CSV table of C-alpha atoms in Angstrom, one decimal:
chain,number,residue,atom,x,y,z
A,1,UNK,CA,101.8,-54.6,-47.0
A,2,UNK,CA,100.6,-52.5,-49.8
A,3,UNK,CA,98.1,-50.2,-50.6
A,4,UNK,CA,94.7,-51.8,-51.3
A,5,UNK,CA,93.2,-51.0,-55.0
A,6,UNK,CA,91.5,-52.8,-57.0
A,7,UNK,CA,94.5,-53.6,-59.6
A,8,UNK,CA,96.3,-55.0,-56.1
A,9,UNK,CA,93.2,-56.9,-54.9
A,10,UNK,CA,92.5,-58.3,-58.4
A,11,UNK,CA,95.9,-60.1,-58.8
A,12,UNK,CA,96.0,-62.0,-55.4
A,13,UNK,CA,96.3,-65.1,-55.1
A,14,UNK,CA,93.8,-67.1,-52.9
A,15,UNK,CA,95.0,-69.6,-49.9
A,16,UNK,CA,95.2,-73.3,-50.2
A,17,UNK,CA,93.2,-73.6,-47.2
A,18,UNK,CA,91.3,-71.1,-44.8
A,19,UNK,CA,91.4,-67.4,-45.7
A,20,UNK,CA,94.2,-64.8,-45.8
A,21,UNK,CA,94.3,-61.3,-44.4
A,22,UNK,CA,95.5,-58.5,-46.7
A,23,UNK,CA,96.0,-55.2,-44.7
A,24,UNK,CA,96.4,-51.5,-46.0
A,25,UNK,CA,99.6,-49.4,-45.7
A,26,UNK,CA,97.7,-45.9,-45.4
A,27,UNK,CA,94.7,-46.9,-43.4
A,28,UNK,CA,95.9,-48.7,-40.4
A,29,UNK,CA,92.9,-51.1,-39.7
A,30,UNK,CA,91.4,-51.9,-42.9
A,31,UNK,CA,91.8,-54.8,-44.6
A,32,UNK,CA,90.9,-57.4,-47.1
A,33,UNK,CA,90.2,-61.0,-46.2
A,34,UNK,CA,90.5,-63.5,-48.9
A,35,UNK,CA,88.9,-67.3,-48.8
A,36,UNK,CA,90.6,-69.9,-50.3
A,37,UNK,CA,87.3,-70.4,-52.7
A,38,UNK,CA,88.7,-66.7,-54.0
A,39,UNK,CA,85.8,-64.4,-52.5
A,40,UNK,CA,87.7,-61.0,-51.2
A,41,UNK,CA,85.7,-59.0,-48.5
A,42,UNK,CA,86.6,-55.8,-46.8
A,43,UNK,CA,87.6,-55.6,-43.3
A,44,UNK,CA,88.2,-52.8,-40.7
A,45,UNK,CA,89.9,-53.8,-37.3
A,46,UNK,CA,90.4,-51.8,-34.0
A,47,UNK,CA,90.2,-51.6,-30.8
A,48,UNK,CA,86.7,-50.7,-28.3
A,49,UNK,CA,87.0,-49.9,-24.8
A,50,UNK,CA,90.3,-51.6,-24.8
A,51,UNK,CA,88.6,-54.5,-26.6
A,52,UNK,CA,89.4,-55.7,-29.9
A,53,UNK,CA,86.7,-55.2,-32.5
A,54,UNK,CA,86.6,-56.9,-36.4
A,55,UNK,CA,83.8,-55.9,-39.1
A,56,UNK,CA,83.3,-57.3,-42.2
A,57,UNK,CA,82.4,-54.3,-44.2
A,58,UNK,CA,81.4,-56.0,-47.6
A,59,UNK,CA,82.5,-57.7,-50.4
A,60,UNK,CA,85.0,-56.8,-53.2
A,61,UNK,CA,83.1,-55.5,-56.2
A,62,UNK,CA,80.0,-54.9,-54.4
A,63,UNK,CA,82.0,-52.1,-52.4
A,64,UNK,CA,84.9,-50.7,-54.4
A,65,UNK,CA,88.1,-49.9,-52.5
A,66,UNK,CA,87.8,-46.4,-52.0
A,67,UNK,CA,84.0,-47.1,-50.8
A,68,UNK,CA,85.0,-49.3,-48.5
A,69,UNK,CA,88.3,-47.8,-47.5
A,70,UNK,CA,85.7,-44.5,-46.7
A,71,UNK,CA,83.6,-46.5,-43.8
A,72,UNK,CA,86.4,-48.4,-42.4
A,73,UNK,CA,87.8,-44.2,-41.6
A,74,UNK,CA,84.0,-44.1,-39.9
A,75,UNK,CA,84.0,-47.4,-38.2
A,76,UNK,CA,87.6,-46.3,-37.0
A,77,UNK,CA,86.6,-43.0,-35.9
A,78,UNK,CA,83.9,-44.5,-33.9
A,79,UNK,CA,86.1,-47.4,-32.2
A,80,UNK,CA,88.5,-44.6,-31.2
A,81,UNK,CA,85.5,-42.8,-29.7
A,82,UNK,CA,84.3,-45.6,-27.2
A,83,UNK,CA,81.4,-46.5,-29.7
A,84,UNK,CA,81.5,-50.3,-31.5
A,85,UNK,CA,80.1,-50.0,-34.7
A,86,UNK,CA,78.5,-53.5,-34.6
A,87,UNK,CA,76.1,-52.6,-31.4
A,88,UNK,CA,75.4,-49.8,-33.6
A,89,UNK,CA,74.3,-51.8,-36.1
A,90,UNK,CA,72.7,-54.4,-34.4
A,91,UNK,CA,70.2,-51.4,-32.8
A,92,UNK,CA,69.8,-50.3,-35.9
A,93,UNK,CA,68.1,-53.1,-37.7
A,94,UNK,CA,66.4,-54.1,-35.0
A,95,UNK,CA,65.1,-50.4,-34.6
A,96,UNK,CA,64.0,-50.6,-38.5
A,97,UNK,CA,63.0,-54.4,-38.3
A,98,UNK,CA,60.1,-54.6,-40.7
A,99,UNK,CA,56.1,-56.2,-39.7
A,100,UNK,CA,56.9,-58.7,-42.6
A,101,UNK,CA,59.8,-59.6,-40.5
A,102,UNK,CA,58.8,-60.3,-37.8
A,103,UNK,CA,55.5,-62.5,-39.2
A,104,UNK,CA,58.4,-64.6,-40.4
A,105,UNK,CA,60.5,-65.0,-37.3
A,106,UNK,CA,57.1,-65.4,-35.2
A,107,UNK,CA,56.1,-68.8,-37.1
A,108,UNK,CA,59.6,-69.5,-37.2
A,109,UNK,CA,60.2,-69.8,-34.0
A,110,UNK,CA,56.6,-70.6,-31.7
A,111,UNK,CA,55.2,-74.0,-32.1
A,112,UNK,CA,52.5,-73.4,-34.4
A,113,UNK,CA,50.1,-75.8,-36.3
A,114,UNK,CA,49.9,-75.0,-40.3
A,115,UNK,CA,46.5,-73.7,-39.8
A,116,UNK,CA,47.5,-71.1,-37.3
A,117,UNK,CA,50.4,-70.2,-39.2
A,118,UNK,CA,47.8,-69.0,-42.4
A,119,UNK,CA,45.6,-67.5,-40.2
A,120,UNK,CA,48.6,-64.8,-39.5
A,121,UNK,CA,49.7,-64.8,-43.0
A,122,UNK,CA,46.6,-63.8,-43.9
A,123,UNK,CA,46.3,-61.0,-41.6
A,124,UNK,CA,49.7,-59.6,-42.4
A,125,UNK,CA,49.3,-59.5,-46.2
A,126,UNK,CA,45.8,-58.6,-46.1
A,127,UNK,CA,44.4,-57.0,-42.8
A,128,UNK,CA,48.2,-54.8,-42.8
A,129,UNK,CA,49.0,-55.1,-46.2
A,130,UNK,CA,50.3,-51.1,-45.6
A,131,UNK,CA,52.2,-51.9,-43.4
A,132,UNK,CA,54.1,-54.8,-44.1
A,133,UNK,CA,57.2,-53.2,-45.0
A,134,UNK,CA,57.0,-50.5,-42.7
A,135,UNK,CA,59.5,-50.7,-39.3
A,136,UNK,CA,57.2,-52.0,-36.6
A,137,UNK,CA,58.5,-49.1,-34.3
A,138,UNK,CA,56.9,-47.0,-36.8
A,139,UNK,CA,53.2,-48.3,-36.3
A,140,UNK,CA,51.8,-46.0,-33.7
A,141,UNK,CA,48.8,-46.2,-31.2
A,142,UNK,CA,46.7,-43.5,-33.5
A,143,UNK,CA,47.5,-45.7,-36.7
A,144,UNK,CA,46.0,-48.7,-34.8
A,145,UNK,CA,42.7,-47.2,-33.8
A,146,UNK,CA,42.3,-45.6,-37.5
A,147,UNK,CA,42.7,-49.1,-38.8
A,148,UNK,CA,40.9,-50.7,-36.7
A,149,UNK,CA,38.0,-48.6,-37.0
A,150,UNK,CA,38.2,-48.3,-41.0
A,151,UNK,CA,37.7,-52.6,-40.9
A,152,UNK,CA,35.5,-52.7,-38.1
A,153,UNK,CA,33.2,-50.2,-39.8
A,154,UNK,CA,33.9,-50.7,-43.4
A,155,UNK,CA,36.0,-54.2,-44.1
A,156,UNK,CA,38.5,-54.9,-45.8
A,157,UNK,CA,37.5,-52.9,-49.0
A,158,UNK,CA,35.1,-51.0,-48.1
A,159,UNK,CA,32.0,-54.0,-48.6
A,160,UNK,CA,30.3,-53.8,-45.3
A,161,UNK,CA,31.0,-53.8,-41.4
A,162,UNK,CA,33.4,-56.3,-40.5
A,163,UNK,CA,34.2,-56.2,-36.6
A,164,UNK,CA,35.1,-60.2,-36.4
A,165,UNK,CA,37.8,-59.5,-38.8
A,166,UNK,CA,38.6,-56.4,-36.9
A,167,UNK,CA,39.4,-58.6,-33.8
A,168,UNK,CA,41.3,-61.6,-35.3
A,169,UNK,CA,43.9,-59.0,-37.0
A,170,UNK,CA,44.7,-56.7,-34.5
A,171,UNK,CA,44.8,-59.8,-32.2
A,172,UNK,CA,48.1,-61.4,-34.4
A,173,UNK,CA,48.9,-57.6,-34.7
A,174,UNK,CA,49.2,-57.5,-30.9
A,175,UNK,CA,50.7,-61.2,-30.6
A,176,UNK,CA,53.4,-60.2,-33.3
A,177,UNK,CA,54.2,-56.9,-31.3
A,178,UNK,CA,54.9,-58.8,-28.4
A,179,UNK,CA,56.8,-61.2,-29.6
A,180,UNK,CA,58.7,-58.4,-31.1
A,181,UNK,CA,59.3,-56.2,-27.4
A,182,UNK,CA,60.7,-59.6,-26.2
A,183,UNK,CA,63.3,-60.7,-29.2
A,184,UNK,CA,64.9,-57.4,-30.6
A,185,UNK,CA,67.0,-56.1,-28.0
A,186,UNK,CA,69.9,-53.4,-27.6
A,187,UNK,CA,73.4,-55.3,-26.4
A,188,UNK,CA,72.4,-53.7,-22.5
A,189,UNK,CA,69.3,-55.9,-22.7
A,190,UNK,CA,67.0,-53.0,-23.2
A,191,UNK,CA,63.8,-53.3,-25.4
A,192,UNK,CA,64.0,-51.4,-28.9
A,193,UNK,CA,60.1,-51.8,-28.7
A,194,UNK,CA,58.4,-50.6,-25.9
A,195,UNK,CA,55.2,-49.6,-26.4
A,196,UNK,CA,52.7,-52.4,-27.7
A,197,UNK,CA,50.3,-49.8,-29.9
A,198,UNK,CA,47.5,-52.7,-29.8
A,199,UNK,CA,47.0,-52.1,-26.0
A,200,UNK,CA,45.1,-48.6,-27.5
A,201,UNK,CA,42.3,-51.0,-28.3
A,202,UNK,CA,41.7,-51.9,-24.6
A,203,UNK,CA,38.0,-51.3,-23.9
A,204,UNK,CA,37.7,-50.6,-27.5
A,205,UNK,CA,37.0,-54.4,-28.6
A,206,UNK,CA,34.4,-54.9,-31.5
A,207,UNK,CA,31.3,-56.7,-29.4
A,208,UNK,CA,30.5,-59.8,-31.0
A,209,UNK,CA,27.8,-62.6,-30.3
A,210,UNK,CA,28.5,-65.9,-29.5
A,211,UNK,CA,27.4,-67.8,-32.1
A,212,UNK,CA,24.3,-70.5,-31.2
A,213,UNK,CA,23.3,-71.9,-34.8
A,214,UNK,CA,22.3,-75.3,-34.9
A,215,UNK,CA,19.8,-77.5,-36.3
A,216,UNK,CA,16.5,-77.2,-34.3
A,217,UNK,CA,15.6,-80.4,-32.6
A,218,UNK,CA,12.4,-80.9,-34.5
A,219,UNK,CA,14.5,-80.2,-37.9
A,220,UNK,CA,17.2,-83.1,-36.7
A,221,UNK,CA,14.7,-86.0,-37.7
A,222,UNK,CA,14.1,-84.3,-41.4
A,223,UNK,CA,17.8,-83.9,-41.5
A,224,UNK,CA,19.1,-87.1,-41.0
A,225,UNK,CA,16.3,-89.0,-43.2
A,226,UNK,CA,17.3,-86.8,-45.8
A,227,UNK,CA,20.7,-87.6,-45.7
A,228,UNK,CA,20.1,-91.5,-45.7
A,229,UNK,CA,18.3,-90.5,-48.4
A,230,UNK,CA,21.1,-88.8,-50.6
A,231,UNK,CA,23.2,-91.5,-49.7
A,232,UNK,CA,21.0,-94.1,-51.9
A,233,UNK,CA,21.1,-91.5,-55.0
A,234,UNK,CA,24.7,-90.1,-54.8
A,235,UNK,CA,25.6,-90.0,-58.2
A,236,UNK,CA,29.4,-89.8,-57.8
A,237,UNK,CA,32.2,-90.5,-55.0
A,238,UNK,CA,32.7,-86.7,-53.8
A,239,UNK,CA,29.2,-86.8,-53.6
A,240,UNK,CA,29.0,-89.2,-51.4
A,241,UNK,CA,31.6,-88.4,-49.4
A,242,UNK,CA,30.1,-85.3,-48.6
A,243,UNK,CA,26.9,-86.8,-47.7
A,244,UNK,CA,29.1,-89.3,-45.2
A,245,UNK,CA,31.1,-86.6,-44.1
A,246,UNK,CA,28.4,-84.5,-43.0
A,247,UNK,CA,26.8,-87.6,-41.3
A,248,UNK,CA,29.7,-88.1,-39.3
A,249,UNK,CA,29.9,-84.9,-38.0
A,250,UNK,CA,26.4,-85.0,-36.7
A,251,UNK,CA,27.4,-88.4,-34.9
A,252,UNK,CA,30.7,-87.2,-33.3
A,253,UNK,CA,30.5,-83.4,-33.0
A,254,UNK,CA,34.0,-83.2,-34.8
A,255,UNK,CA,35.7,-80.1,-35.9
A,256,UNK,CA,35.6,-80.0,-39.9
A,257,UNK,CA,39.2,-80.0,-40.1
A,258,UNK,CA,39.6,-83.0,-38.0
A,259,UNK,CA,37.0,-85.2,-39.6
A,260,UNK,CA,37.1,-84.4,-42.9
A,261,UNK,CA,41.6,-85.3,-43.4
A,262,UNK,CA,40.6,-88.6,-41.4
A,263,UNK,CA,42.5,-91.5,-42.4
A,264,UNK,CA,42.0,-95.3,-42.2
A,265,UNK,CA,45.1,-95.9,-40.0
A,266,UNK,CA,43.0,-93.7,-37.0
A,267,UNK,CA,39.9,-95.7,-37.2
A,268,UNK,CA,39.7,-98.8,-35.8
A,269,UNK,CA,36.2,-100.5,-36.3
A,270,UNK,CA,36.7,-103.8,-34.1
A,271,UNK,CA,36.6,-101.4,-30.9
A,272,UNK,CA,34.9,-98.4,-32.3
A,273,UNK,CA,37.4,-95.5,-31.7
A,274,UNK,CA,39.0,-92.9,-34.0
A,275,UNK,CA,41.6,-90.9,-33.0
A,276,UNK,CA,42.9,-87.1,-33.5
A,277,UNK,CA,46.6,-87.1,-32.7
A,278,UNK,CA,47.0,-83.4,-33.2
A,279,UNK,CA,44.0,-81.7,-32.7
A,280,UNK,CA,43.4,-77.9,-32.2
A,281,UNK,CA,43.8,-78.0,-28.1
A,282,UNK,CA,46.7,-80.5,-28.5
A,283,UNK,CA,45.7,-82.7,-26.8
A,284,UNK,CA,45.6,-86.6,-28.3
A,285,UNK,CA,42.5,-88.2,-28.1
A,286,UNK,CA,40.8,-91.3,-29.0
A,287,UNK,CA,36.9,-91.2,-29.7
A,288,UNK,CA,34.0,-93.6,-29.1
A,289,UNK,CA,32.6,-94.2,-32.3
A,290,UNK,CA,28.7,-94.7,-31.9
A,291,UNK,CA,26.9,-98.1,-33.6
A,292,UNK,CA,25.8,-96.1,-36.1
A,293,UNK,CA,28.8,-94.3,-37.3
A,294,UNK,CA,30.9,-97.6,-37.2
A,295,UNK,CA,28.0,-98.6,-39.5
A,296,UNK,CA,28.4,-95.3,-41.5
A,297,UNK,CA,32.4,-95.9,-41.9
A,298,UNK,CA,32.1,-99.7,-42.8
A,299,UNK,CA,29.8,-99.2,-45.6
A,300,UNK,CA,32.7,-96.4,-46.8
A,301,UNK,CA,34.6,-97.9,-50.3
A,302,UNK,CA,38.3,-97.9,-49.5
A,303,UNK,CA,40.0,-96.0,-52.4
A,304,UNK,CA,43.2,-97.6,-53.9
A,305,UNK,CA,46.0,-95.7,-53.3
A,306,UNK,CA,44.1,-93.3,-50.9
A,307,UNK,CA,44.5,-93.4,-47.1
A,308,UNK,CA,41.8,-91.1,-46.6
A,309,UNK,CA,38.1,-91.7,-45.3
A,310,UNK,CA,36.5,-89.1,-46.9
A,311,UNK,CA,38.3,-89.8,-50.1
A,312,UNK,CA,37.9,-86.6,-53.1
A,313,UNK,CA,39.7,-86.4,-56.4
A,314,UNK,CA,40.3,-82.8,-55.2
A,315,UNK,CA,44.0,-81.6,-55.1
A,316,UNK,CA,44.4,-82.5,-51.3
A,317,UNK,CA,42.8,-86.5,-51.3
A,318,UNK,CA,40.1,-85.3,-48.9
A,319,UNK,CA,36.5,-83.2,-48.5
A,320,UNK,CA,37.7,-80.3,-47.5
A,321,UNK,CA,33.9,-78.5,-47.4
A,322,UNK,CA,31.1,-80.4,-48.0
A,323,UNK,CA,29.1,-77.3,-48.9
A,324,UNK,CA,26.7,-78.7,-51.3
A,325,UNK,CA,26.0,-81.1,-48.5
A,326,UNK,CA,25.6,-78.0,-46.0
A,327,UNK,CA,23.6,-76.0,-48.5
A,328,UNK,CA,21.2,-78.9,-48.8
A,329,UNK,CA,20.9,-79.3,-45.2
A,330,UNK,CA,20.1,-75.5,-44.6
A,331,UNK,CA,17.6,-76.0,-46.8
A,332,UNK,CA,15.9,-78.5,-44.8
A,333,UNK,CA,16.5,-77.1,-41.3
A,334,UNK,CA,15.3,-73.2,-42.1
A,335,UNK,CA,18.3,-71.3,-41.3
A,336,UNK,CA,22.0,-70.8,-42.9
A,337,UNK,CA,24.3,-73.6,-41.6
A,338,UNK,CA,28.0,-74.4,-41.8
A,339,UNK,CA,29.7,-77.5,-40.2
A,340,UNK,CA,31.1,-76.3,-36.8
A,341,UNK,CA,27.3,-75.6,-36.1
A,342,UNK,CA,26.8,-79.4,-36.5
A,343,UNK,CA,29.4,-79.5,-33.5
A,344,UNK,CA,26.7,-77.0,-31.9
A,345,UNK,CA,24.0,-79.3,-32.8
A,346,UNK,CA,26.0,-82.8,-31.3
A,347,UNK,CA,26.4,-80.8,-28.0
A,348,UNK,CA,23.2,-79.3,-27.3
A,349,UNK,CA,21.6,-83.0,-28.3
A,350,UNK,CA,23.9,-84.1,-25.7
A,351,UNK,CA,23.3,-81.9,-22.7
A,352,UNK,CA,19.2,-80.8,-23.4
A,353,UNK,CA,17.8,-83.9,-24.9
A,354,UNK,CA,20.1,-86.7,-23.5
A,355,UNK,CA,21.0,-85.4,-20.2
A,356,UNK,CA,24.7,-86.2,-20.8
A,357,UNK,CA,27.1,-84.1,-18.2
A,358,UNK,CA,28.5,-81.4,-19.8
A,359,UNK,CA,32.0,-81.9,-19.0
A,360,UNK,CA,31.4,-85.4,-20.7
A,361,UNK,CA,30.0,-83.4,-23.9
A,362,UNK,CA,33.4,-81.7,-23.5
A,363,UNK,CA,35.7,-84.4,-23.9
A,364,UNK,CA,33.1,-85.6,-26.5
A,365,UNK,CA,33.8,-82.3,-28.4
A,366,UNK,CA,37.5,-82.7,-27.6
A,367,UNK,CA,37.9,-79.5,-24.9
A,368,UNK,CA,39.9,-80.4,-22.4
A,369,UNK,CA,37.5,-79.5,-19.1
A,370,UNK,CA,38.1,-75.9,-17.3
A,371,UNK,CA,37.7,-77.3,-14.3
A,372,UNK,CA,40.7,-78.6,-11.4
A,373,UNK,CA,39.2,-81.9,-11.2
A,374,UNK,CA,38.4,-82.6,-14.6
A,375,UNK,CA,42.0,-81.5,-15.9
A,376,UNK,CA,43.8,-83.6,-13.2
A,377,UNK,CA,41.8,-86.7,-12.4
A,378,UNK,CA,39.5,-87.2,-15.5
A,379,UNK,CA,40.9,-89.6,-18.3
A,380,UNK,CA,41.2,-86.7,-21.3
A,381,UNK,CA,42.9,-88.8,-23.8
A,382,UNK,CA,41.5,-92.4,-24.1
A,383,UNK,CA,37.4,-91.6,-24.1
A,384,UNK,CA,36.4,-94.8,-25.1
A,385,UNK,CA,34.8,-95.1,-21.8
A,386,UNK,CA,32.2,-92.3,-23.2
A,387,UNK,CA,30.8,-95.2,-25.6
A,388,UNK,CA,27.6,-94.9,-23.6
A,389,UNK,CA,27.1,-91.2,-24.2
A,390,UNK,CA,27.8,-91.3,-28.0
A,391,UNK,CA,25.7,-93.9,-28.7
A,392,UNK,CA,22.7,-91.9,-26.8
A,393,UNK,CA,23.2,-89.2,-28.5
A,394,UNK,CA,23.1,-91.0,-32.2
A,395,UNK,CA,20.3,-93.1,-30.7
A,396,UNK,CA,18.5,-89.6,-30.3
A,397,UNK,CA,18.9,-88.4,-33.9
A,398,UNK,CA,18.1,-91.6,-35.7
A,399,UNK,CA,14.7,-91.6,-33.3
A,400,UNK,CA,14.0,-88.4,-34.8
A,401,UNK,CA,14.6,-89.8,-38.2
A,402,UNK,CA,12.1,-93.1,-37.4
A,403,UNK,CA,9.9,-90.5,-35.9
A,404,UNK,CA,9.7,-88.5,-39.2
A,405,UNK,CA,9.3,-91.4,-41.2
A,406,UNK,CA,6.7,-93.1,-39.1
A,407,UNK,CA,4.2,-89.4,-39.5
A,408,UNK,CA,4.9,-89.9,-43.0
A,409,UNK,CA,3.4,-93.3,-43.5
A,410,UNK,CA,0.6,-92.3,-40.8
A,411,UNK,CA,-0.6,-89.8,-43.3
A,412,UNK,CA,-1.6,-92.0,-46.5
A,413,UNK,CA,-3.2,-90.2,-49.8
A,414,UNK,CA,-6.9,-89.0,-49.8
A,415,UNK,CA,-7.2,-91.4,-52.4
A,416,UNK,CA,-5.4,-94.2,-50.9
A,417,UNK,CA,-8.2,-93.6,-47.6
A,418,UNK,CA,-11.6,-93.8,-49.9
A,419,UNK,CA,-10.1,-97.3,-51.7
């Protein structure tokens, strides 16, 4: 036993296997352990309640002796006093445990898809980019609602209103506080966070409109003619593919997402069915696939060394947003339209102009149905008992489409009437 400087530490030799424990002549209680790979780490030892205690209090050259000879007095001080400096510790970091953090442990540990996971990333580093290294104990209630209110009313930089964006954010804002009450915890079990700041917003929820766009029923004809149309003129493969993609999505009522990363190994033509095995509700399904989208997807060119349907030479193999497409459509149907409001479009087809049950439009759409009876005796998974439905429903649009094209030959040229 010696006294522990750095001229002592420096010359011992490490272990041939495991570590060895160097302790201090002046300091009772504060040591040096030393690996066999040579790495030398402080050490203070003592005794808690009655309990023995060990803490690693750094490594050599990070800390030099006298630094670390300076907390083991502390830690010691503390033992003697009935206080372990390790629940001390513990408190402490979780007491000072940043937003940034906690986003990280949060899709660390919950089941979440990739998608979901972004959607909070983007939140944290933009909606509370302030805050991300702050200790979430730190955000209060009044910080919430001044936030809040500053994107609700302004945006995110000040270019306009943006109460959607308000809503999403401080919704992973209040998921991520909860998540954080539950997980960081003193040693007695009590919660470092107790308070979730979000709950301020109760009652004080941006309103927001349920979204109804669609394509107007007397639009749907002009729509899908003109799509047929494109299809004969695309001029390359992305094209094309973004003509298909937006065709199929008027058949089946997909999600973008879903439809657009479809591969050939999901679609089986023989029995018309596709199938999602991880969709947004988790739940595994397998689609009817109407005459006319099996017709659609046969006539699609299988790309060599691509597994995808909707084949791009984009980064990710896939369409990922047919906007052209979309802007092309809008065009056509009068209003703005993106692709979920072709999903909008498939269901109201269904229920107003084809009579279809709604919770049959909902397994359709992939929701699983709200009600008792439809979760527990209603097949949710294999739907291609639905057949019947689908096909009425693309029956209906490609009417529309004979219907257009039939008032178009009824009206012949002035000129073509005199001859």
């Amino acid at each position: 036993m010696a006294k522990l400087t750095k001229t002592y530490i420096d010359k011992i030799t490490p272990p041939a296997s495991g570590y060895d424990l160097h302790w201090d002549e002046q300091d009772r209680g504060f040591g040096l352990r030393v690996t066999k790979d040579g790495k030398r780490a402080y050490i203070v030892q003592g005794r808690v309640n009655g309990k023995e205690a060990r803490i690693t209090i750094g490594a050599h050259g990070v800390f030099t002796a006298d630094q670390a000879r300076e907390v083991a007095r502390e830690h010691l001080r503390s033992m003697r006093q009935g206080i372990d400096p390790r629940t001390v510790a513990k408190e402490r970091a979780a007491e000072t445990v940043s937003l940034r953090d906690v986003a990280d442990a949060y899709k660390r540990d919950r089941p979440l898809k990739d998608s979901s996971k972004a959607e909070i990333e983007r939140h944290v580093t933009t909606t509370f980019e302030a805050w991300l290294k702050k200790p979430m104990a730190s955000i209060t209630r009044e910080a919430v609602t001044k936030r809040f209110n500053e994107i609700k009313n302004h945006g995110l930089r000040g270019d306009g209103p943006a109460p959607a964006q308000a809503n999403q954010g401080f919704s992973v804002l209040r998921a991520l506080f909860n998540y954080a009450i539950r997980e960081y915890r003193r040693p007695d079990g009590t919660a470092i966070i107790k308070d979730n700041p979000v709950e301020v917003l109760h009652k004080k929820w941006a309103p927001i409109k349920a979204k109804t766009t669609r394509i107007p029923d007397s639009k749907v004809g002009a729509v899908w003619s003109a799509l047929q149309q494109w299809r004969e003129v695309a001029y390359n493969r992305d094209t094309l593919a973004s003509i298909d993609l937006v065709m199929f999505l008027m058949l089946t009522g997909a999600r973008i997402g879903e439809a657009s990363a479809l591969t050939w190994n999901r679609v089986n033509l023989d029995e018309a069915w596709w199938h999602i095995p991880d969709p947004k509700n988790r739940n595994p399904v397998w689609l009817p696939l109407s005459s006319q989208a099996v017709e659609l997807l046969k006539s699609r060119q299988r790309v060599k060394g691509s597994d995808f349907v909707f084949t791009s030479w984009g980064k990710c193999g896939h369409i990922r947003d047919p906007r052209d497409t979309m802007n092309k459509v809008s065009e056509i149907a009068g209003l703005h339209l993106s692709p979920h409001d072709l999903r909008r479009t498939f269901t109201t087809i269904g229920i107003a102009n084809c009579d279809i049950d709604l919770f049959k439009i909902e397994l359709l759409t992939n929701h699983v149905p709200k009600t008792v009876t439809g979760r527990h005796y209603l097949e949710t998974q294999q739907l291609q008992y639905l057949l019947p439905e689908a096909q009425r429903i693309a029956d209906w649009i490609a009417a529309q489409a004979v219907a257009i094209k039939a008032e178009a030959e009824a009206v012949q040229p002035e000129a073509e009437l005199v001859e």
